[in-house]
Amino acid sequence: MQYDFFIKVYDLVKSVPYGRVTTYGAIARCIGSGGAARTVGWALNASHHTQWDVPAHRVVNRRGMLSGKCHFNPPDLMNSLLESEGIKIKDDYVVDFDDLFWDPSHRGSH
DNA sequence: ACGTTGACCTATA
DNA sequence: GTATAGGCCAACG
């Protein structure tokens, strides 16, 4: 598979349904890199200058914290986007994150 | 090829 | 859902 690591990340993130969120670790694991969670975030960082629409705002860390909001422009954008999808944000943390969490491996299975 | 960096994760106190 | 330490993988200079 010569497809870039980024492509896999983008495709997975784009597969995240509306009103749902996922984690870097889940993405990395679904890709097959397991512990490459850091690289996933790195890839999303690059997604800013790409032409692909990557809903990076739906990607948060294991704690459900908007660790990536600091990299948005403006940082509040991530919070606003999540709230626009019905996701409640409290102090940069996703409310009921465990319920809103969407695992790419489950593909919609709750 | 080596060292550094990065939107992380896990373990321990 | 703190603080600190170590480890993981991929891309960049």
XYZ file of C-alpha atoms (C1' of nucleotides) in Angstrom:
136
model
C 0.000 0.000 0.000
C 1.793 3.079 -1.187
C -1.023 5.371 -0.106
C 0.251 7.911 2.308
C -0.354 7.517 5.982
C -2.188 10.796 5.716
C -4.706 9.446 3.198
C -5.765 6.724 5.585
C -6.193 9.212 8.384
C -8.201 11.596 6.219
C -10.417 8.825 4.881
C -11.143 7.546 8.365
C -11.855 10.969 9.806
C -14.133 11.737 6.885
C -15.973 8.515 7.713
C -16.897 9.858 11.117
C -20.677 10.399 11.156
C -22.287 13.713 12.012
C -22.505 14.414 15.709
C -19.850 11.837 16.533
C -16.216 12.033 17.642
C -13.243 9.690 17.546
C -9.768 9.518 19.005
C -6.277 9.522 17.531
C -5.512 6.140 19.040
C -8.591 4.551 17.469
C -7.652 5.932 14.074
C -4.041 4.858 14.358
C -5.113 1.418 15.487
C -7.612 1.042 12.650
C -4.908 2.026 10.185
C -2.595 -0.573 11.637
C 0.021 1.688 13.174
C -1.307 1.106 16.668
C 0.830 3.522 18.600
C 1.150 6.053 15.825
C -1.489 8.208 17.496
C 0.931 11.127 17.465
C 1.431 10.780 13.745
C -2.340 10.897 13.256
C -2.462 14.321 14.845
C 0.549 15.305 12.805
C -1.300 14.243 9.668
C -4.348 16.263 10.654
C -2.089 19.255 11.131
C -1.041 18.869 7.515
C -4.703 18.562 6.496
C -4.972 22.331 6.849
C -3.040 22.917 3.668
C -4.657 20.051 1.765
C -7.698 20.146 -0.492
C -9.463 17.338 1.382
C -12.252 18.248 3.766
C -11.101 16.652 6.984
C -13.431 17.237 9.949
C -10.520 17.398 12.353
C -12.836 18.989 14.886
C -14.377 15.531 15.360
C -11.014 14.137 16.433
C -10.116 14.462 20.090
C -7.724 12.753 22.454
C -8.434 9.810 24.742
C -9.779 12.049 27.475
C -12.259 13.682 25.137
C -10.358 16.924 25.505
C -10.080 19.229 22.494
C -6.325 18.939 22.406
C -6.345 20.083 18.789
C -8.411 23.213 19.309
C -5.200 25.134 19.941
C -4.207 24.405 16.382
C -7.448 25.638 14.860
C -8.038 29.119 13.584
C -9.461 30.502 15.696
C -9.187 27.929 18.515
C -12.844 28.495 19.344
C -13.735 27.203 15.895
C -13.399 23.602 17.002
C -15.665 24.206 19.952
C -18.227 25.939 17.733
C -18.191 23.212 15.101
C -18.717 20.467 17.666
C -21.575 22.349 19.277
C -23.050 22.864 15.806
C -23.234 19.088 15.487
C -25.066 18.734 18.782
C -21.968 17.915 20.793
C -21.806 19.705 24.124
C -18.467 21.154 25.128
C -17.584 21.975 28.705
C -14.254 23.525 29.579
C -12.668 22.142 26.385
C -13.947 18.684 27.222
C -16.617 16.722 25.312
C -19.704 16.114 27.433
C -20.780 12.438 27.396
C -17.728 11.739 25.311
C -18.073 8.019 25.954
C -21.541 8.094 24.391
C -20.505 10.247 21.433
C -17.326 8.293 20.816
C -17.304 6.543 17.426
C -14.835 3.782 16.775
C -13.896 3.330 13.074
C -13.651 -0.406 13.675
C -17.231 -0.586 14.886
C -18.459 1.345 11.843
C -21.582 2.681 13.523
C -22.127 -0.178 15.915
C -22.794 1.194 19.333
C 20.965 7.934 7.965
C 20.472 10.620 12.490
C 18.183 13.762 15.549
C 14.143 16.537 16.498
C 9.365 17.360 16.552
C 4.361 16.407 17.143
C -3.385 17.926 17.575
C -0.854 11.010 21.764
C -1.162 7.021 25.190
C -0.083 4.497 29.319
C 1.768 4.057 33.866
C 2.970 5.845 38.358
C 2.708 9.143 42.423
C -10.017 14.722 32.955
C -3.259 16.809 37.928
C 1.784 16.249 37.354
C 5.674 13.743 35.794
C 8.140 10.179 33.102
C 8.658 6.970 29.355
C 7.358 4.933 24.971
C 5.166 4.601 20.584
C 5.274 5.807 15.144
C 5.820 8.795 11.009
C 7.514 12.992 8.676
C 11.021 16.749 8.202
C 15.646 19.109 8.055
